[in-house]
Amino acid sequence: MIYIIGNCISLLLILMIILFRNKISDTLNIDIEKYYKYVLGVLLLIVIGTSIYKIGVVPKGMNIDEAGMFVDAKNLAQHGFDRYFNKWPIYLINFGGGQSIMYAYLTAFLIKIFGNHLILAKIPSIIFRILAFLSTCLLLKNEKNKKEKLIFLLLLAIAPYFIMQSRWGLDCNLLVSFLTISISVFIYSIEKQNNKLFFISGVFFGLTLYTYSLSYLIIPILLSFILIFLLKNKKISIKQIIVLGFPIFILSIPLILLILVNYNIIPEIKSFITIPKLPNFRSGEISFTNIPNSLRIIINVMTFDGLFGGKYLIYNALPEFGTLYYISIPFFLVGIIDYIKKEKRTLLDVTMFIWLLSVIICSLLLKDPNINKANAIFVPLVYFISKGIMRITNQNKKILFGIILIYSMNFILFTNFYYNQYNQKYDNPPFFATHYIEAVEYADQQQEKEIYIDPTIEKKAYIYIEMNHKIISKESDTIRIKTKDKTYHFKKIKEVPENSIYITKQPQVSQQYKMKQIGNVYVIIN
């Protein structure tokens, strides 16, 4: 209730500021320009601190796709092939529908250096959140208004979405970071008119294609409109476009082949790399017919998944705070309206607007869009929120301090809730194994060698065994997995064999059984 009251008070204060900004007293003031470098350093510390504090503890458990990625990364680091024995794949099969490979290869690199530790599944998200934050400093390098730059960076540092997405290893979460870095280098290359920088930005755009398949649409749309704008304003040459496009084209060739393989135009390629045929190729997920049902994503990216239908995905955003705090909604509206009314727009303004529209268009084409699929939208959203804040404070800049205080209050409320209460309130979020993982860990500590697991206890329950253990042999993912010390059987049983353990959600009471309850999971020992 305190969070609802806090949001209501914040929104009320913001609306009062918008409506009565010319009448508000000029008593609040802070000269943040004078301390620009120090504030920037503090914001960087906030980015790092909010990413690493209680990492591996909050959120509790592990997402199913995160676990699948880690198993593939472990195999790539140790053997050079994924869990299906595909040598250096350019796309992972995962559970049949596929998974982009960038996150897995980054994790494999870390495993190669530091060994097989589950915490490494979180590290690429943290690293690239920090790199994306630093790259925005490059993006804003030629912006003269230091207050506006710091507001933008402040929101990137304290927004709930960026904090939450940096703390677990979903492949698509890298898209927003890679795209931010790519666009930052691209804008800088235009400002410097440097062909080497154009080539480097092309490399980053090409690598971004390996973070999430939606980038196959976002990047062509985004670059096409930006390049048309630049050509029209004579800010880029055909030669520079070729320099930019060459590495993008080269890096996209394996993905073009992937599409051809999965449309049955060419056969599966297995050589020094693997271009796999996916059992469940999801080409049908993108269609213009999806638009009416997908319109909710426009609201969800500023609130939370499930507000107007769709799945309630608590790991993407909290209903108590939204993705960017609910107080940001009126600022975004002011910022976007101000952009539309402008007669003169900077290159950065146009780029951010095209970026925003590109992600919206692509997200609307998806069959079941959600916040993590639309993650590339959050940097331009924050940009226009910061523009809205500055527009409101232009005539009375001293109230900016009051707005910063309101955001600070929301940040304190959010971090207190997320780090101290999230695990208790959202004890078993969808697609995250929490109690089951704890139950397996408890079973592993017992002397019994045979462990039976109800296969319906968790979706793809076997993957969490492969994630934690060195596999000696397996007859089938859903039948039996053998490690050095234990054998795991995935089947329902009515009676627990002697000297065995059964992990299930259905308690079995017997005088001969020892039973331990972990959340909604029971570990039964005979």
mmCIF file of N, CA, C and O in Angstrom, residues 66-83 88 92 103-112 115-118 120-121 462-472 474 481 483:
data_model
loop_
_atom_site.group_PDB
_atom_site.id
_atom_site.type_symbol
_atom_site.label_atom_id
_atom_site.label_comp_id
_atom_site.label_asym_id
_atom_site.label_seq_id
_atom_site.Cartn_x
_atom_site.Cartn_y
_atom_site.Cartn_z
ATOM 1 N N GLU A 66 17.443 -18.887 -19.254
ATOM 2 C CA GLU A 66 18.745 -18.577 -18.670
ATOM 3 C C GLU A 66 19.506 -19.872 -18.376
ATOM 4 O O GLU A 66 20.705 -19.992 -18.653
ATOM 5 N N ALA A 67 18.783 -20.867 -17.837
ATOM 6 C CA ALA A 67 19.399 -22.161 -17.537
ATOM 7 C C ALA A 67 19.834 -22.864 -18.812
ATOM 8 O O ALA A 67 20.929 -23.433 -18.888
ATOM 9 N N GLY A 68 18.961 -22.848 -19.836
ATOM 10 C CA GLY A 68 19.313 -23.470 -21.109
ATOM 11 C C GLY A 68 20.533 -22.829 -21.733
ATOM 12 O O GLY A 68 21.421 -23.512 -22.260
ATOM 13 N N MET A 69 20.589 -21.490 -21.672
ATOM 14 C CA MET A 69 21.747 -20.766 -22.188
ATOM 15 C C MET A 69 23.015 -21.179 -21.465
ATOM 16 O O MET A 69 24.060 -21.404 -22.082
ATOM 17 N N PHE A 70 22.930 -21.300 -20.122
ATOM 18 C CA PHE A 70 24.120 -21.620 -19.343
ATOM 19 C C PHE A 70 24.639 -23.024 -19.676
ATOM 20 O O PHE A 70 25.854 -23.233 -19.764
ATOM 21 N N VAL A 71 23.726 -23.983 -19.871
ATOM 22 C CA VAL A 71 24.150 -25.346 -20.231
ATOM 23 C C VAL A 71 24.875 -25.331 -21.572
ATOM 24 O O VAL A 71 25.923 -25.970 -21.742
ATOM 25 N N ASP A 72 24.335 -24.582 -22.541
ATOM 26 C CA ASP A 72 25.005 -24.476 -23.842
ATOM 27 C C ASP A 72 26.354 -23.770 -23.705
ATOM 28 O O ASP A 72 27.340 -24.177 -24.327
ATOM 29 N N ALA A 73 26.396 -22.707 -22.903
ATOM 30 C CA ALA A 73 27.651 -21.973 -22.705
ATOM 31 C C ALA A 73 28.711 -22.862 -22.064
ATOM 32 O O ALA A 73 29.890 -22.826 -22.439
ATOM 33 N N LYS A 74 28.290 -23.674 -21.105
ATOM 34 C CA LYS A 74 29.220 -24.592 -20.444
ATOM 35 C C LYS A 74 29.805 -25.584 -21.445
ATOM 36 O O LYS A 74 31.017 -25.845 -21.445
ATOM 37 N N ASN A 75 28.952 -26.126 -22.313
ATOM 38 C CA ASN A 75 29.419 -27.069 -23.319
ATOM 39 C C ASN A 75 30.327 -26.407 -24.350
ATOM 40 O O ASN A 75 31.324 -26.996 -24.779
ATOM 41 N N LEU A 76 29.986 -25.181 -24.728
ATOM 42 C CA LEU A 76 30.824 -24.453 -25.687
ATOM 43 C C LEU A 76 32.198 -24.165 -25.099
ATOM 44 O O LEU A 76 33.223 -24.275 -25.794
ATOM 45 N N ALA A 77 32.231 -23.798 -23.829
ATOM 46 C CA ALA A 77 33.508 -23.498 -23.176
ATOM 47 C C ALA A 77 34.378 -24.735 -23.034
ATOM 48 O O ALA A 77 35.608 -24.679 -23.205
ATOM 49 N N GLN A 78 33.742 -25.859 -22.739
ATOM 50 C CA GLN A 78 34.504 -27.082 -22.450
ATOM 51 C C GLN A 78 34.793 -27.926 -23.677
ATOM 52 O O GLN A 78 35.822 -28.599 -23.746
ATOM 53 N N HIS A 79 33.868 -27.882 -24.668
ATOM 54 C CA HIS A 79 34.001 -28.814 -25.793
ATOM 55 C C HIS A 79 33.905 -28.174 -27.175
ATOM 56 O O HIS A 79 34.269 -28.803 -28.163
ATOM 57 N N GLY A 80 33.381 -26.942 -27.240
ATOM 58 C CA GLY A 80 33.233 -26.304 -28.547
ATOM 59 C C GLY A 80 31.950 -26.663 -29.262
ATOM 60 O O GLY A 80 31.818 -26.384 -30.458
ATOM 61 N N PHE A 81 31.013 -27.282 -28.564
ATOM 62 C CA PHE A 81 29.703 -27.547 -29.159
ATOM 63 C C PHE A 81 28.613 -27.347 -28.114
ATOM 64 O O PHE A 81 28.890 -27.356 -26.916
ATOM 65 N N ASP A 82 27.359 -27.152 -28.596
ATOM 66 C CA ASP A 82 26.257 -26.940 -27.665
ATOM 67 C C ASP A 82 25.748 -28.269 -27.127
ATOM 68 O O ASP A 82 26.337 -29.317 -27.393
ATOM 69 N N ARG A 83 24.659 -28.246 -26.389
ATOM 70 C CA ARG A 83 24.191 -29.477 -25.745
ATOM 71 C C ARG A 83 23.583 -30.469 -26.728
ATOM 72 O O ARG A 83 23.284 -31.597 -26.361
ATOM 73 N N TRP A 88 30.165 -25.045 -32.723
ATOM 74 C CA TRP A 88 30.151 -23.588 -32.846
ATOM 75 C C TRP A 88 28.920 -23.085 -33.600
ATOM 76 O O TRP A 88 29.009 -22.516 -34.687
ATOM 77 N N LEU A 92 21.380 -20.991 -31.285
ATOM 78 C CA LEU A 92 21.144 -22.133 -30.404
ATOM 79 C C LEU A 92 19.755 -22.722 -30.631
ATOM 80 O O LEU A 92 18.797 -21.993 -30.897
ATOM 81 N N TYR A 103 24.774 -13.999 -25.995
ATOM 82 C CA TYR A 103 24.872 -14.145 -24.541
ATOM 83 C C TYR A 103 25.601 -15.435 -24.177
ATOM 84 O O TYR A 103 26.447 -15.457 -23.271
ATOM 85 N N ALA A 104 25.309 -16.517 -24.878
ATOM 86 C CA ALA A 104 25.938 -17.807 -24.568
ATOM 87 C C ALA A 104 27.437 -17.761 -24.812
ATOM 88 O O ALA A 104 28.224 -18.297 -24.012
ATOM 89 N N TYR A 105 27.869 -17.130 -25.907
ATOM 90 C CA TYR A 105 29.305 -17.073 -26.191
ATOM 91 C C TYR A 105 30.039 -16.177 -25.189
ATOM 92 O O TYR A 105 31.177 -16.478 -24.803
ATOM 93 N N LEU A 106 29.413 -15.100 -24.768
ATOM 94 C CA LEU A 106 30.033 -14.259 -23.737
ATOM 95 C C LEU A 106 30.165 -15.024 -22.422
ATOM 96 O O LEU A 106 31.198 -14.939 -21.742
ATOM 97 N N THR A 107 29.124 -15.779 -22.075
ATOM 98 C CA THR A 107 29.164 -16.586 -20.850
ATOM 99 C C THR A 107 30.188 -17.695 -20.963
ATOM 100 O O THR A 107 30.914 -17.993 -20.004
ATOM 101 N N ALA A 108 30.272 -18.321 -22.143
ATOM 102 C CA ALA A 108 31.269 -19.380 -22.380
ATOM 103 C C ALA A 108 32.681 -18.839 -22.195
ATOM 104 O O ALA A 108 33.554 -19.515 -21.626
ATOM 105 N N PHE A 109 32.909 -17.620 -22.667
ATOM 106 C CA PHE A 109 34.223 -16.985 -22.499
ATOM 107 C C PHE A 109 34.557 -16.822 -21.015
ATOM 108 O O PHE A 109 35.682 -17.104 -20.576
ATOM 109 N N LEU A 110 33.581 -16.407 -20.224
ATOM 110 C CA LEU A 110 33.791 -16.243 -18.784
ATOM 111 C C LEU A 110 34.022 -17.584 -18.098
ATOM 112 O O LEU A 110 34.866 -17.697 -17.193
ATOM 113 N N ILE A 111 33.270 -18.606 -18.519
ATOM 114 C CA ILE A 111 33.458 -19.945 -17.948
ATOM 115 C C ILE A 111 34.853 -20.472 -18.263
ATOM 116 O O ILE A 111 35.488 -21.114 -17.413
ATOM 117 N N LYS A 112 35.317 -20.201 -19.462
ATOM 118 C CA LYS A 112 36.658 -20.637 -19.865
ATOM 119 C C LYS A 112 37.727 -20.033 -18.960
ATOM 120 O O LYS A 112 38.729 -20.677 -18.626
ATOM 121 N N GLY A 115 35.940 -20.751 -14.743
ATOM 122 C CA GLY A 115 35.399 -22.047 -14.348
ATOM 123 C C GLY A 115 33.882 -22.050 -14.342
ATOM 124 O O GLY A 115 33.226 -21.037 -14.601
ATOM 125 N N ASN A 116 33.314 -23.210 -14.004
ATOM 126 C CA ASN A 116 31.869 -23.409 -14.095
ATOM 127 C C ASN A 116 31.166 -22.905 -12.826
ATOM 128 O O ASN A 116 30.993 -23.642 -11.859
ATOM 129 N N HIS A 117 30.755 -21.637 -12.856
ATOM 130 C CA HIS A 117 30.048 -21.030 -11.730
ATOM 131 C C HIS A 117 28.757 -20.401 -12.243
ATOM 132 O O HIS A 117 28.780 -19.602 -13.192
ATOM 133 N N LEU A 118 27.637 -20.729 -11.606
ATOM 134 C CA LEU A 118 26.338 -20.252 -12.080
ATOM 135 C C LEU A 118 26.237 -18.734 -12.105
ATOM 136 O O LEU A 118 25.520 -18.164 -12.936
ATOM 137 N N LEU A 120 28.144 -16.688 -13.229
ATOM 138 C CA LEU A 120 28.646 -16.143 -14.493
ATOM 139 C C LEU A 120 27.529 -15.919 -15.507
ATOM 140 O O LEU A 120 27.686 -15.131 -16.440
ATOM 141 N N ALA A 121 26.396 -16.600 -15.319
ATOM 142 C CA ALA A 121 25.252 -16.382 -16.212
ATOM 143 C C ALA A 121 24.721 -14.954 -16.105
ATOM 144 O O ALA A 121 24.061 -14.458 -17.024
ATOM 145 N N TYR A 462 14.675 -31.163 -16.306
ATOM 146 C CA TYR A 462 16.003 -31.767 -16.466
ATOM 147 C C TYR A 462 17.103 -30.743 -16.665
ATOM 148 O O TYR A 462 18.272 -30.983 -16.306
ATOM 149 N N ILE A 463 16.763 -29.557 -17.236
ATOM 150 C CA ILE A 463 17.807 -28.600 -17.598
ATOM 151 C C ILE A 463 18.541 -28.078 -16.367
ATOM 152 O O ILE A 463 19.732 -27.748 -16.415
ATOM 153 N N TYR A 464 17.846 -28.043 -15.226
ATOM 154 C CA TYR A 464 18.463 -27.536 -13.998
ATOM 155 C C TYR A 464 19.453 -28.534 -13.400
ATOM 156 O O TYR A 464 20.322 -28.148 -12.619
ATOM 157 N N ILE A 465 19.308 -29.808 -13.772
ATOM 158 C CA ILE A 465 20.307 -30.800 -13.370
ATOM 159 C C ILE A 465 21.556 -30.641 -14.242
ATOM 160 O O ILE A 465 22.687 -30.634 -13.741
ATOM 161 N N GLU A 466 21.355 -30.502 -15.538
ATOM 162 C CA GLU A 466 22.491 -30.319 -16.444
ATOM 163 C C GLU A 466 23.242 -29.032 -16.141
ATOM 164 O O GLU A 466 24.459 -28.951 -16.322
ATOM 165 N N MET A 467 22.535 -28.022 -15.677
ATOM 166 C CA MET A 467 23.136 -26.729 -15.367
ATOM 167 C C MET A 467 24.139 -26.839 -14.224
ATOM 168 O O MET A 467 25.199 -26.215 -14.251
ATOM 169 N N ASN A 468 23.828 -27.655 -13.240
ATOM 170 C CA ASN A 468 24.612 -27.726 -12.003
ATOM 171 C C ASN A 468 25.658 -28.830 -11.976
ATOM 172 O O ASN A 468 26.573 -28.788 -11.162
ATOM 173 N N HIS A 469 25.520 -29.841 -12.841
ATOM 174 C CA HIS A 469 26.331 -31.042 -12.698
ATOM 175 C C HIS A 469 27.080 -31.403 -13.977
ATOM 176 O O HIS A 469 26.658 -31.054 -15.081
ATOM 177 N N LYS A 470 28.151 -32.124 -13.786
ATOM 178 C CA LYS A 470 28.866 -32.701 -14.914
ATOM 179 C C LYS A 470 28.180 -34.009 -15.292
ATOM 180 O O LYS A 470 28.087 -34.932 -14.494
ATOM 181 N N ILE A 471 27.682 -34.066 -16.518
ATOM 182 C CA ILE A 471 26.883 -35.201 -16.953
ATOM 183 C C ILE A 471 27.798 -36.326 -17.460
ATOM 184 O O ILE A 471 28.644 -36.111 -18.331
ATOM 185 N N ILE A 472 27.617 -37.515 -16.886
ATOM 186 C CA ILE A 472 28.359 -38.696 -17.353
ATOM 187 C C ILE A 472 27.641 -39.320 -18.550
ATOM 188 O O ILE A 472 28.249 -39.636 -19.572
ATOM 189 N N LYS A 474 23.325 -39.675 -20.408
ATOM 190 C CA LYS A 474 21.884 -39.476 -20.300
ATOM 191 C C LYS A 474 21.205 -40.268 -21.409
ATOM 192 O O LYS A 474 21.618 -40.257 -22.559
ATOM 193 N N ILE A 481 19.313 -39.045 -16.151
ATOM 194 C CA ILE A 481 20.602 -38.364 -16.265
ATOM 195 C C ILE A 481 21.507 -38.888 -15.155
ATOM 196 O O ILE A 481 21.104 -38.945 -13.995
ATOM 197 N N THR A 483 25.174 -38.555 -13.149
ATOM 198 C CA THR A 483 26.368 -37.768 -12.843
ATOM 199 C C THR A 483 27.358 -38.657 -12.103
ATOM 200 O O THR A 483 27.136 -39.864 -11.946
#
